[in-house]
Amino acid sequence: MILMIISFFIYCNSLRKMIHCHPMERVHRFVSNDFTVRAAAVNATIAVREMQKIQNTQPLPTLAVGRAMVGALLMASHLKEKQQVGIYVRGDGPMGRVYAEASFEGHVRGYTPHTYFEPEQYQPGLKLKEYIGQGTLSVTRHMPFQKQPHHGMVELISSEIGEDISHYLIQSHQIRSVISLGVYLDTYGKVQSAGGVLVEVMPGVEEEVVQILEKNAQALKTSISKEILNGVAATEFVKPFLQGIPFTELDHNFPISYSCPCTEERVVQALESLGEEELDDMIKNKEVAEVRCQVCGRPYEIGVERLQEIKNKLYRQSLN
């Protein structure tokens, strides 16, 4: 038993070193000591990797959805409890639709209908602009007890997602910001690291503070995704962005996770709406019902035996 525990401990540590991400990773929030600047940093490798595993996305869709997921996590951390933010990129390119949603509590999901998109030829750098094209970025903020969510929309200025989020913040909320989103893929197109930093300057702040932040951002030589690969913690890779500005970390103890409210029960409820006749045809043809959540991409398979149970339930209900 002791040997098993030691072996498990060694395995967990090896896995942690391999992905440079603690299983309980969270979004770290910071504020300048004069409360004029706020920042958030996250290592979202596990969540983005889970998205790729579920949806089996190709490199470009992985990059796009991963960046959107990281951006949503960072923005959501600046909200309040039980609030969430959705990011919807809609362009005229062949991979023009990308969606991500995150809550203040660290739940995140992302999706594109073009999960299997691949360019004719991969160019160095994997730029998204050519494939997302021109279009709009919509941001929706869901707040409890409000019938209608807050909705804002801006034109895409780069289609690389990070710069477009920064453009949204200044246009819709008069908040100047510095943002860096990174997703690093290996030669096989698999996620090795993902994370980002978002620094926001409150309206009315002196121009000197803005200049310091811009100078810091321009001086950065290593991307966030490379920092994560090098084992740098999220609490550390925010420091170069805030150099020269005294700051303090805030409490935000919510582990991030790839999460969606879709369940097999909801899938069954959707199949019940097909009716007995349609279900009977599927059963006779021995068809497995394959359903995929259109928001998170999680696939569900309902076998013939379960379809028969659903049909029998509908029949019993019809007798009442």
PDB file of C-alpha atoms in Angstrom:
ATOM      1  CA  MET A   1       0.000   0.000   0.000  1.00  0.00           C
ATOM      2  CA  ILE A   2       2.823   2.402   0.929  1.00  0.00           C
ATOM      3  CA  LEU A   3       4.564   1.537  -2.342  1.00  0.00           C
ATOM      4  CA  MET A   4       1.369   2.332  -4.263  1.00  0.00           C
ATOM      5  CA  ILE A   5       1.072   5.729  -2.568  1.00  0.00           C
ATOM      6  CA  ILE A   6       4.717   6.569  -3.302  1.00  0.00           C
ATOM      7  CA  SER A   7       4.310   5.494  -6.941  1.00  0.00           C
ATOM      8  CA  PHE A   8       1.188   7.634  -7.282  1.00  0.00           C
ATOM      9  CA  PHE A   9       2.993  10.619  -5.752  1.00  0.00           C
ATOM     10  CA  ILE A  10       5.890  10.227  -8.194  1.00  0.00           C
ATOM     11  CA  TYR A  11       3.455   9.939 -11.112  1.00  0.00           C
ATOM     12  CA  CYS A  12       1.552  13.076 -10.091  1.00  0.00           C
ATOM     13  CA  ASN A  13       4.757  15.082  -9.752  1.00  0.00           C
ATOM     14  CA  SER A  14       6.006  13.863 -13.130  1.00  0.00           C
ATOM     15  CA  LEU A  15       2.719  14.822 -14.742  1.00  0.00           C
ATOM     16  CA  ARG A  16       2.809  18.223 -13.089  1.00  0.00           C
ATOM     17  CA  LYS A  17       6.301  18.911 -14.405  1.00  0.00           C
ATOM     18  CA  MET A  18       5.293  17.766 -17.874  1.00  0.00           C
ATOM     19  CA  ILE A  19       2.403  20.228 -18.203  1.00  0.00           C
ATOM     20  CA  HIS A  20       3.731  22.927 -15.817  1.00  0.00           C
ATOM     21  CA  CYS A  21       0.258  23.325 -14.368  1.00  0.00           C
ATOM     22  CA  HIS A  22      -1.094  22.444 -10.953  1.00  0.00           C
ATOM     23  CA  PRO A  23      -4.430  20.567 -11.135  1.00  0.00           C
ATOM     24  CA  MET A  24      -5.963  23.268  -8.932  1.00  0.00           C
ATOM     25  CA  GLU A  25      -4.792  26.188 -11.082  1.00  0.00           C
ATOM     26  CA  ARG A  26      -6.869  29.346 -10.796  1.00  0.00           C
ATOM     27  CA  VAL A  27      -7.068  32.858 -12.150  1.00  0.00           C
ATOM     28  CA  HIS A  28      -4.863  35.143 -10.057  1.00  0.00           C
ATOM     29  CA  ARG A  29      -6.136  38.689  -9.543  1.00  0.00           C
ATOM     30  CA  PHE A  30      -4.079  41.742  -8.644  1.00  0.00           C
ATOM     31  CA  VAL A  31      -4.654  45.430  -7.945  1.00  0.00           C
ATOM     32  CA  SER A  32      -2.216  48.312  -7.763  1.00  0.00           C
ATOM     33  CA  ASN A  33      -1.797  49.720  -4.274  1.00  0.00           C
ATOM     34  CA  ASP A  34      -3.498  52.952  -5.349  1.00  0.00           C
ATOM     35  CA  PHE A  35      -6.408  50.979  -6.921  1.00  0.00           C
ATOM     36  CA  THR A  36      -5.920  52.554 -10.350  1.00  0.00           C
ATOM     37  CA  VAL A  37      -4.812  49.379 -12.137  1.00  0.00           C
ATOM     38  CA  ARG A  38      -6.145  45.852 -11.930  1.00  0.00           C
ATOM     39  CA  ALA A  39      -4.718  42.709 -13.483  1.00  0.00           C
ATOM     40  CA  ALA A  40      -5.415  39.014 -13.900  1.00  0.00           C
ATOM     41  CA  ALA A  41      -3.163  36.134 -14.916  1.00  0.00           C
ATOM     42  CA  VAL A  42      -3.907  32.488 -15.587  1.00  0.00           C
ATOM     43  CA  ASN A  43      -2.328  29.224 -16.617  1.00  0.00           C
ATOM     44  CA  ALA A  44      -5.257  27.559 -18.427  1.00  0.00           C
ATOM     45  CA  THR A  45      -3.343  24.653 -19.960  1.00  0.00           C
ATOM     46  CA  ILE A  46      -5.493  21.902 -18.459  1.00  0.00           C
ATOM     47  CA  ALA A  47      -8.797  23.519 -19.487  1.00  0.00           C
ATOM     48  CA  VAL A  48      -7.703  24.209 -23.083  1.00  0.00           C
ATOM     49  CA  ARG A  49      -6.211  20.739 -23.359  1.00  0.00           C
ATOM     50  CA  GLU A  50      -9.522  19.278 -22.167  1.00  0.00           C
ATOM     51  CA  MET A  51     -11.355  21.258 -24.854  1.00  0.00           C
ATOM     52  CA  GLN A  52      -9.055  19.861 -27.539  1.00  0.00           C
ATOM     53  CA  LYS A  53      -9.479  16.326 -26.212  1.00  0.00           C
ATOM     54  CA  ILE A  54     -13.283  16.525 -26.210  1.00  0.00           C
ATOM     55  CA  GLN A  55     -13.658  18.214 -29.594  1.00  0.00           C
ATOM     56  CA  ASN A  56     -10.573  16.780 -31.325  1.00  0.00           C
ATOM     57  CA  THR A  57      -9.808  20.202 -32.792  1.00  0.00           C
ATOM     58  CA  GLN A  58      -7.172  20.788 -35.458  1.00  0.00           C
ATOM     59  CA  PRO A  59      -4.316  23.263 -34.727  1.00  0.00           C
ATOM     60  CA  LEU A  60      -5.935  26.506 -35.955  1.00  0.00           C
ATOM     61  CA  PRO A  61      -9.323  25.914 -34.277  1.00  0.00           C
ATOM     62  CA  THR A  62      -7.441  24.915 -31.114  1.00  0.00           C
ATOM     63  CA  LEU A  63      -5.495  28.164 -31.198  1.00  0.00           C
ATOM     64  CA  ALA A  64      -8.624  30.275 -31.757  1.00  0.00           C
ATOM     65  CA  VAL A  65     -10.854  28.599 -29.171  1.00  0.00           C
ATOM     66  CA  GLY A  66      -7.976  28.386 -26.682  1.00  0.00           C
ATOM     67  CA  ARG A  67      -7.262  32.111 -26.893  1.00  0.00           C
ATOM     68  CA  ALA A  68     -10.959  32.918 -26.535  1.00  0.00           C
ATOM     69  CA  MET A  69     -11.212  30.665 -23.475  1.00  0.00           C
ATOM     70  CA  VAL A  70      -8.213  32.331 -21.823  1.00  0.00           C
ATOM     71  CA  GLY A  71      -9.579  35.787 -22.643  1.00  0.00           C
ATOM     72  CA  ALA A  72     -12.982  34.899 -21.202  1.00  0.00           C
ATOM     73  CA  LEU A  73     -11.429  33.568 -17.989  1.00  0.00           C
ATOM     74  CA  LEU A  74      -9.425  36.757 -17.503  1.00  0.00           C
ATOM     75  CA  MET A  75     -12.416  39.026 -18.167  1.00  0.00           C
ATOM     76  CA  ALA A  76     -14.740  36.974 -15.947  1.00  0.00           C
ATOM     77  CA  SER A  77     -12.335  37.236 -13.011  1.00  0.00           C
ATOM     78  CA  HIS A  78     -12.981  40.989 -12.944  1.00  0.00           C
ATOM     79  CA  LEU A  79     -16.722  40.461 -12.510  1.00  0.00           C
ATOM     80  CA  LYS A  80     -18.568  39.440  -9.336  1.00  0.00           C
ATOM     81  CA  GLU A  81     -19.767  36.121  -7.953  1.00  0.00           C
ATOM     82  CA  LYS A  82     -22.234  34.177 -10.128  1.00  0.00           C
ATOM     83  CA  GLN A  83     -21.550  36.429 -13.099  1.00  0.00           C
ATOM     84  CA  GLN A  84     -20.200  35.193 -16.404  1.00  0.00           C
ATOM     85  CA  VAL A  85     -18.959  36.563 -19.695  1.00  0.00           C
ATOM     86  CA  GLY A  86     -19.355  35.192 -23.216  1.00  0.00           C
ATOM     87  CA  ILE A  87     -17.085  36.049 -26.160  1.00  0.00           C
ATOM     88  CA  TYR A  88     -18.375  35.499 -29.677  1.00  0.00           C
ATOM     89  CA  VAL A  89     -16.093  36.115 -32.668  1.00  0.00           C
ATOM     90  CA  ARG A  90     -17.891  36.188 -35.994  1.00  0.00           C
ATOM     91  CA  GLY A  91     -15.854  36.750 -39.151  1.00  0.00           C
ATOM     92  CA  ASP A  92     -16.297  36.181 -42.871  1.00  0.00           C
ATOM     93  CA  GLY A  93     -13.367  33.742 -43.155  1.00  0.00           C
ATOM     94  CA  PRO A  94     -13.532  29.939 -43.414  1.00  0.00           C
ATOM     95  CA  MET A  95     -13.060  29.620 -39.652  1.00  0.00           C
ATOM     96  CA  GLY A  96     -15.080  32.664 -38.802  1.00  0.00           C
ATOM     97  CA  ARG A  97     -17.008  31.626 -35.685  1.00  0.00           C
ATOM     98  CA  VAL A  98     -15.470  31.132 -32.264  1.00  0.00           C
ATOM     99  CA  TYR A  99     -17.255  31.159 -28.911  1.00  0.00           C
ATOM    100  CA  ALA A 100     -16.029  31.008 -25.318  1.00  0.00           C
ATOM    101  CA  GLU A 101     -17.739  31.530 -22.007  1.00  0.00           C
ATOM    102  CA  ALA A 102     -16.347  31.757 -18.477  1.00  0.00           C
ATOM    103  CA  SER A 103     -17.703  32.460 -15.018  1.00  0.00           C
ATOM    104  CA  PHE A 104     -16.253  34.358 -12.082  1.00  0.00           C
ATOM    105  CA  GLU A 105     -15.941  30.968 -10.366  1.00  0.00           C
ATOM    106  CA  GLY A 106     -13.555  29.652 -13.035  1.00  0.00           C
ATOM    107  CA  HIS A 107     -15.834  27.494 -15.167  1.00  0.00           C
ATOM    108  CA  VAL A 108     -14.966  27.838 -18.835  1.00  0.00           C
ATOM    109  CA  ARG A 109     -15.999  26.327 -22.154  1.00  0.00           C
ATOM    110  CA  GLY A 110     -15.308  27.097 -25.787  1.00  0.00           C
ATOM    111  CA  TYR A 111     -16.421  25.989 -29.208  1.00  0.00           C
ATOM    112  CA  THR A 112     -16.154  26.503 -32.945  1.00  0.00           C
ATOM    113  CA  PRO A 113     -18.292  24.688 -35.535  1.00  0.00           C
ATOM    114  CA  HIS A 114     -15.121  24.406 -37.644  1.00  0.00           C
ATOM    115  CA  THR A 115     -13.276  22.001 -35.353  1.00  0.00           C
ATOM    116  CA  TYR A 116     -11.665  20.113 -38.247  1.00  0.00           C
ATOM    117  CA  PHE A 117     -10.649  23.121 -40.335  1.00  0.00           C
ATOM    118  CA  GLU A 118      -7.155  23.011 -41.781  1.00  0.00           C
ATOM    119  CA  PRO A 119      -5.525  25.463 -44.227  1.00  0.00           C
ATOM    120  CA  GLU A 120      -4.137  24.212 -47.516  1.00  0.00           C
ATOM    121  CA  GLN A 121      -0.673  24.848 -46.166  1.00  0.00           C
ATOM    122  CA  TYR A 122       0.503  25.733 -42.669  1.00  0.00           C
ATOM    123  CA  GLN A 123       2.555  28.915 -42.537  1.00  0.00           C
ATOM    124  CA  PRO A 124       5.010  29.690 -39.705  1.00  0.00           C
ATOM    125  CA  GLY A 125       3.372  31.524 -36.825  1.00  0.00           C
ATOM    126  CA  LEU A 126      -0.216  30.270 -37.286  1.00  0.00           C
ATOM    127  CA  LYS A 127      -1.927  33.640 -37.774  1.00  0.00           C
ATOM    128  CA  LEU A 128      -5.701  33.638 -37.304  1.00  0.00           C
ATOM    129  CA  LYS A 129      -6.614  36.783 -39.247  1.00  0.00           C
ATOM    130  CA  GLU A 130      -6.584  35.142 -42.668  1.00  0.00           C
ATOM    131  CA  TYR A 131      -8.972  32.409 -41.530  1.00  0.00           C
ATOM    132  CA  ILE A 132     -11.302  34.345 -39.210  1.00  0.00           C
ATOM    133  CA  GLY A 133     -11.503  37.282 -41.589  1.00  0.00           C
ATOM    134  CA  GLN A 134     -13.284  40.566 -40.952  1.00  0.00           C
ATOM    135  CA  GLY A 135     -16.300  40.767 -38.712  1.00  0.00           C
ATOM    136  CA  THR A 136     -17.369  41.506 -35.154  1.00  0.00           C
ATOM    137  CA  LEU A 137     -16.591  40.634 -31.557  1.00  0.00           C
ATOM    138  CA  SER A 138     -19.625  40.374 -29.282  1.00  0.00           C
ATOM    139  CA  VAL A 139     -19.256  40.305 -25.506  1.00  0.00           C
ATOM    140  CA  THR A 140     -22.176  39.343 -23.283  1.00  0.00           C
ATOM    141  CA  ARG A 141     -22.136  39.721 -19.523  1.00  0.00           C
ATOM    142  CA  HIS A 142     -24.660  37.596 -17.649  1.00  0.00           C
ATOM    143  CA  MET A 143     -25.612  38.839 -14.208  1.00  0.00           C
ATOM    144  CA  PRO A 144     -27.953  37.064 -11.774  1.00  0.00           C
ATOM    145  CA  PHE A 145     -31.367  38.596 -11.121  1.00  0.00           C
ATOM    146  CA  GLN A 146     -31.229  40.563 -14.380  1.00  0.00           C
ATOM    147  CA  LYS A 147     -33.673  39.556 -17.107  1.00  0.00           C
ATOM    148  CA  GLN A 148     -31.460  40.795 -19.932  1.00  0.00           C
ATOM    149  CA  PRO A 149     -27.659  40.369 -20.081  1.00  0.00           C
ATOM    150  CA  HIS A 150     -25.393  43.304 -20.934  1.00  0.00           C
ATOM    151  CA  HIS A 151     -24.375  43.066 -24.571  1.00  0.00           C
ATOM    152  CA  GLY A 152     -21.672  44.932 -26.496  1.00  0.00           C
ATOM    153  CA  MET A 153     -20.262  44.611 -29.998  1.00  0.00           C
ATOM    154  CA  VAL A 154     -17.236  46.022 -31.818  1.00  0.00           C
ATOM    155  CA  GLU A 155     -15.590  45.421 -35.156  1.00  0.00           C
ATOM    156  CA  LEU A 156     -12.627  43.067 -35.242  1.00  0.00           C
ATOM    157  CA  ILE A 157      -9.404  45.040 -35.629  1.00  0.00           C
ATOM    158  CA  SER A 158      -6.919  42.175 -35.864  1.00  0.00           C
ATOM    159  CA  SER A 159      -8.942  38.926 -35.661  1.00  0.00           C
ATOM    160  CA  GLU A 160      -6.234  37.581 -33.334  1.00  0.00           C
ATOM    161  CA  ILE A 161      -8.722  37.794 -30.385  1.00  0.00           C
ATOM    162  CA  GLY A 162      -6.433  39.425 -27.790  1.00  0.00           C
ATOM    163  CA  GLU A 163      -6.212  42.822 -29.497  1.00  0.00           C
ATOM    164  CA  ASP A 164      -9.924  42.630 -30.278  1.00  0.00           C
ATOM    165  CA  ILE A 165     -10.787  42.165 -26.583  1.00  0.00           C
ATOM    166  CA  SER A 166      -8.629  45.191 -25.756  1.00  0.00           C
ATOM    167  CA  HIS A 167     -10.459  47.166 -28.462  1.00  0.00           C
ATOM    168  CA  TYR A 168     -13.802  46.132 -26.954  1.00  0.00           C
ATOM    169  CA  LEU A 169     -12.789  47.289 -23.469  1.00  0.00           C
ATOM    170  CA  ILE A 170     -11.840  50.784 -24.623  1.00  0.00           C
ATOM    171  CA  GLN A 171     -14.831  51.185 -26.929  1.00  0.00           C
ATOM    172  CA  SER A 172     -17.504  49.797 -24.606  1.00  0.00           C
ATOM    173  CA  HIS A 173     -16.154  50.581 -21.124  1.00  0.00           C
ATOM    174  CA  GLN A 174     -13.524  53.317 -21.658  1.00  0.00           C
ATOM    175  CA  ILE A 175     -10.964  50.981 -20.092  1.00  0.00           C
ATOM    176  CA  ARG A 176      -7.481  50.977 -21.598  1.00  0.00           C
ATOM    177  CA  SER A 177      -5.779  47.636 -21.316  1.00  0.00           C
ATOM    178  CA  VAL A 178      -2.785  45.469 -22.115  1.00  0.00           C
ATOM    179  CA  ILE A 179      -3.555  41.862 -22.924  1.00  0.00           C
ATOM    180  CA  SER A 180      -1.468  38.840 -23.873  1.00  0.00           C
ATOM    181  CA  LEU A 181      -3.053  35.492 -24.760  1.00  0.00           C
ATOM    182  CA  GLY A 182      -0.945  32.453 -25.603  1.00  0.00           C
ATOM    183  CA  VAL A 183      -1.574  28.889 -26.737  1.00  0.00           C
ATOM    184  CA  TYR A 184       1.484  26.785 -27.570  1.00  0.00           C
ATOM    185  CA  LEU A 185       1.121  23.678 -29.744  1.00  0.00           C
ATOM    186  CA  ASP A 186       3.723  20.984 -30.337  1.00  0.00           C
ATOM    187  CA  THR A 187       4.658  19.678 -33.785  1.00  0.00           C
ATOM    188  CA  TYR A 188       1.656  17.337 -33.656  1.00  0.00           C
ATOM    189  CA  GLY A 189      -0.744  20.209 -33.003  1.00  0.00           C
ATOM    190  CA  LYS A 190      -1.375  19.239 -29.373  1.00  0.00           C
ATOM    191  CA  VAL A 191      -1.724  21.823 -26.596  1.00  0.00           C
ATOM    192  CA  GLN A 192       1.413  22.125 -24.490  1.00  0.00           C
ATOM    193  CA  SER A 193       0.563  25.351 -22.689  1.00  0.00           C
ATOM    194  CA  ALA A 194      -2.101  28.050 -22.595  1.00  0.00           C
ATOM    195  CA  GLY A 195      -2.492  31.166 -20.508  1.00  0.00           C
ATOM    196  CA  GLY A 196      -2.620  34.905 -20.462  1.00  0.00           C
ATOM    197  CA  VAL A 197      -2.448  38.247 -18.697  1.00  0.00           C
ATOM    198  CA  LEU A 198      -4.956  41.103 -18.739  1.00  0.00           C
ATOM    199  CA  VAL A 199      -4.055  44.500 -17.264  1.00  0.00           C
ATOM    200  CA  GLU A 200      -6.783  47.146 -17.090  1.00  0.00           C
ATOM    201  CA  VAL A 201      -6.368  50.837 -16.334  1.00  0.00           C
ATOM    202  CA  MET A 202      -9.295  52.515 -14.637  1.00  0.00           C
ATOM    203  CA  PRO A 203     -10.789  55.609 -16.342  1.00  0.00           C
ATOM    204  CA  GLY A 204      -9.207  58.919 -15.318  1.00  0.00           C
ATOM    205  CA  VAL A 205      -5.804  57.490 -14.456  1.00  0.00           C
ATOM    206  CA  GLU A 206      -2.777  59.695 -15.156  1.00  0.00           C
ATOM    207  CA  GLU A 207      -1.127  59.177 -18.536  1.00  0.00           C
ATOM    208  CA  GLU A 208       2.171  58.390 -16.838  1.00  0.00           C
ATOM    209  CA  VAL A 209       0.761  55.090 -15.545  1.00  0.00           C
ATOM    210  CA  VAL A 210      -0.421  54.135 -19.026  1.00  0.00           C
ATOM    211  CA  GLN A 211       3.011  54.898 -20.452  1.00  0.00           C
ATOM    212  CA  ILE A 212       4.677  52.645 -17.857  1.00  0.00           C
ATOM    213  CA  LEU A 213       2.385  49.750 -18.764  1.00  0.00           C
ATOM    214  CA  GLU A 214       2.890  50.228 -22.489  1.00  0.00           C
ATOM    215  CA  LYS A 215       6.670  50.392 -22.035  1.00  0.00           C
ATOM    216  CA  ASN A 216       6.597  47.210 -19.951  1.00  0.00           C
ATOM    217  CA  ALA A 217       4.555  45.373 -22.580  1.00  0.00           C
ATOM    218  CA  GLN A 218       6.889  46.434 -25.388  1.00  0.00           C
ATOM    219  CA  ALA A 219       9.925  45.235 -23.420  1.00  0.00           C
ATOM    220  CA  LEU A 220       8.593  41.683 -23.048  1.00  0.00           C
ATOM    221  CA  LYS A 221      10.650  39.185 -25.025  1.00  0.00           C
ATOM    222  CA  THR A 222       9.065  35.859 -24.065  1.00  0.00           C
ATOM    223  CA  SER A 223       5.444  34.915 -24.770  1.00  0.00           C
ATOM    224  CA  ILE A 224       3.136  33.793 -21.986  1.00  0.00           C
ATOM    225  CA  SER A 225       2.852  30.301 -23.459  1.00  0.00           C
ATOM    226  CA  LYS A 226       6.644  29.957 -23.487  1.00  0.00           C
ATOM    227  CA  GLU A 227       6.821  31.203 -19.893  1.00  0.00           C
ATOM    228  CA  ILE A 228       4.405  28.456 -18.867  1.00  0.00           C
ATOM    229  CA  LEU A 229       6.490  25.876 -20.720  1.00  0.00           C
ATOM    230  CA  ASN A 230       9.500  27.107 -18.756  1.00  0.00           C
ATOM    231  CA  GLY A 231       7.631  26.433 -15.520  1.00  0.00           C
ATOM    232  CA  VAL A 232       6.911  30.067 -14.598  1.00  0.00           C
ATOM    233  CA  ALA A 233       3.855  30.435 -12.351  1.00  0.00           C
ATOM    234  CA  ALA A 234       1.001  32.796 -13.203  1.00  0.00           C
ATOM    235  CA  THR A 235       1.835  34.890 -10.149  1.00  0.00           C
ATOM    236  CA  GLU A 236       5.291  35.467 -11.625  1.00  0.00           C
ATOM    237  CA  PHE A 237       4.591  36.169 -15.283  1.00  0.00           C
ATOM    238  CA  VAL A 238       2.343  39.096 -14.371  1.00  0.00           C
ATOM    239  CA  LYS A 239       5.241  40.919 -12.698  1.00  0.00           C
ATOM    240  CA  PRO A 240       6.955  42.207 -15.880  1.00  0.00           C
ATOM    241  CA  PHE A 241       3.668  43.816 -16.937  1.00  0.00           C
ATOM    242  CA  LEU A 242       3.408  45.718 -13.638  1.00  0.00           C
ATOM    243  CA  GLN A 243       7.070  46.607 -13.169  1.00  0.00           C
ATOM    244  CA  GLY A 244       7.340  50.002 -11.488  1.00  0.00           C
ATOM    245  CA  ILE A 245       3.768  49.824 -10.145  1.00  0.00           C
ATOM    246  CA  PRO A 246       3.370  48.491  -6.560  1.00  0.00           C
ATOM    247  CA  PHE A 247       0.591  45.894  -6.460  1.00  0.00           C
ATOM    248  CA  THR A 248      -1.091  43.320  -4.246  1.00  0.00           C
ATOM    249  CA  GLU A 249      -2.701  39.961  -5.032  1.00  0.00           C
ATOM    250  CA  LEU A 250      -6.394  39.596  -4.210  1.00  0.00           C
ATOM    251  CA  ASP A 251      -8.174  36.480  -2.977  1.00  0.00           C
ATOM    252  CA  HIS A 252      -9.758  34.468  -5.781  1.00  0.00           C
ATOM    253  CA  ASN A 253      -9.808  30.831  -4.728  1.00  0.00           C
ATOM    254  CA  PHE A 254     -11.760  29.230  -7.563  1.00  0.00           C
ATOM    255  CA  PRO A 255     -10.014  26.415  -9.460  1.00  0.00           C
ATOM    256  CA  ILE A 256     -10.586  26.674 -13.194  1.00  0.00           C
ATOM    257  CA  SER A 257     -12.203  23.795 -15.050  1.00  0.00           C
ATOM    258  CA  TYR A 258     -13.618  23.025 -18.464  1.00  0.00           C
ATOM    259  CA  SER A 259     -17.291  22.888 -17.637  1.00  0.00           C
ATOM    260  CA  CYS A 260     -20.673  22.938 -19.370  1.00  0.00           C
ATOM    261  CA  PRO A 261     -24.207  22.456 -17.975  1.00  0.00           C
ATOM    262  CA  CYS A 262     -24.952  19.900 -20.693  1.00  0.00           C
ATOM    263  CA  THR A 263     -25.709  16.410 -19.310  1.00  0.00           C
ATOM    264  CA  GLU A 264     -26.816  13.042 -20.621  1.00  0.00           C
ATOM    265  CA  GLU A 265     -30.151  13.677 -18.893  1.00  0.00           C
ATOM    266  CA  ARG A 266     -30.685  16.753 -21.065  1.00  0.00           C
ATOM    267  CA  VAL A 267     -29.800  14.717 -24.149  1.00  0.00           C
ATOM    268  CA  VAL A 268     -32.411  12.132 -23.154  1.00  0.00           C
ATOM    269  CA  GLN A 269     -34.987  14.904 -22.707  1.00  0.00           C
ATOM    270  CA  ALA A 270     -34.204  16.114 -26.243  1.00  0.00           C
ATOM    271  CA  LEU A 271     -34.631  12.568 -27.602  1.00  0.00           C
ATOM    272  CA  GLU A 272     -37.988  12.271 -25.836  1.00  0.00           C
ATOM    273  CA  SER A 273     -39.201  15.194 -27.927  1.00  0.00           C
ATOM    274  CA  LEU A 274     -38.698  13.092 -31.086  1.00  0.00           C
ATOM    275  CA  GLY A 275     -41.731  10.970 -30.231  1.00  0.00           C
ATOM    276  CA  GLU A 276     -42.382   7.207 -30.248  1.00  0.00           C
ATOM    277  CA  GLU A 277     -42.494   6.789 -34.032  1.00  0.00           C
ATOM    278  CA  GLU A 278     -39.097   8.371 -34.680  1.00  0.00           C
ATOM    279  CA  LEU A 279     -37.517   6.461 -31.790  1.00  0.00           C
ATOM    280  CA  ASP A 280     -39.041   3.210 -33.072  1.00  0.00           C
ATOM    281  CA  ASP A 281     -37.396   3.725 -36.475  1.00  0.00           C
ATOM    282  CA  MET A 282     -34.017   4.264 -34.802  1.00  0.00           C
ATOM    283  CA  ILE A 283     -34.451   1.129 -32.700  1.00  0.00           C
ATOM    284  CA  LYS A 284     -35.442  -1.028 -35.690  1.00  0.00           C
ATOM    285  CA  ASN A 285     -32.434   0.230 -37.650  1.00  0.00           C
ATOM    286  CA  LYS A 286     -30.224  -0.284 -34.573  1.00  0.00           C
ATOM    287  CA  GLU A 287     -29.083   3.340 -34.792  1.00  0.00           C
ATOM    288  CA  VAL A 288     -27.028   4.777 -31.964  1.00  0.00           C
ATOM    289  CA  ALA A 289     -28.148   8.331 -31.203  1.00  0.00           C
ATOM    290  CA  GLU A 290     -25.086  10.566 -31.499  1.00  0.00           C
ATOM    291  CA  VAL A 291     -25.607  14.017 -30.025  1.00  0.00           C
ATOM    292  CA  ARG A 292     -22.977  16.741 -29.600  1.00  0.00           C
ATOM    293  CA  CYS A 293     -23.385  19.795 -27.380  1.00  0.00           C
ATOM    294  CA  GLN A 294     -23.235  22.794 -29.705  1.00  0.00           C
ATOM    295  CA  VAL A 295     -21.590  24.999 -27.075  1.00  0.00           C
ATOM    296  CA  CYS A 296     -18.873  22.888 -25.461  1.00  0.00           C
ATOM    297  CA  GLY A 297     -18.571  20.178 -28.113  1.00  0.00           C
ATOM    298  CA  ARG A 298     -18.964  17.241 -25.717  1.00  0.00           C
ATOM    299  CA  PRO A 299     -20.266  14.155 -27.571  1.00  0.00           C
ATOM    300  CA  TYR A 300     -22.970  11.841 -26.207  1.00  0.00           C
ATOM    301  CA  GLU A 301     -23.945   8.405 -27.478  1.00  0.00           C
ATOM    302  CA  ILE A 302     -27.287   6.853 -26.531  1.00  0.00           C
ATOM    303  CA  GLY A 303     -27.440   3.145 -27.340  1.00  0.00           C
ATOM    304  CA  VAL A 304     -30.371   1.146 -28.682  1.00  0.00           C
ATOM    305  CA  GLU A 305     -31.255  -0.299 -25.260  1.00  0.00           C
ATOM    306  CA  ARG A 306     -31.520   3.195 -23.765  1.00  0.00           C
ATOM    307  CA  LEU A 307     -33.583   4.337 -26.759  1.00  0.00           C
ATOM    308  CA  GLN A 308     -35.962   1.451 -26.045  1.00  0.00           C
ATOM    309  CA  GLU A 309     -36.254   2.610 -22.426  1.00  0.00           C
ATOM    310  CA  ILE A 310     -37.077   6.137 -23.590  1.00  0.00           C
ATOM    311  CA  LYS A 311     -39.716   4.818 -26.001  1.00  0.00           C
ATOM    312  CA  ASN A 312     -41.277   2.640 -23.280  1.00  0.00           C
ATOM    313  CA  LYS A 313     -41.412   5.645 -20.942  1.00  0.00           C
ATOM    314  CA  LEU A 314     -43.205   7.717 -23.592  1.00  0.00           C
ATOM    315  CA  TYR A 315     -45.659   4.855 -24.169  1.00  0.00           C
ATOM    316  CA  ARG A 316     -46.487   4.585 -20.470  1.00  0.00           C
ATOM    317  CA  GLN A 317     -47.017   8.328 -20.262  1.00  0.00           C
ATOM    318  CA  SER A 318     -49.430   8.164 -23.220  1.00  0.00           C
ATOM    319  CA  LEU A 319     -51.617   5.695 -21.284  1.00  0.00           C
ATOM    320  CA  ASN A 320     -52.099   8.092 -18.372  1.00  0.00           C
TER     321      ASN A 320
END
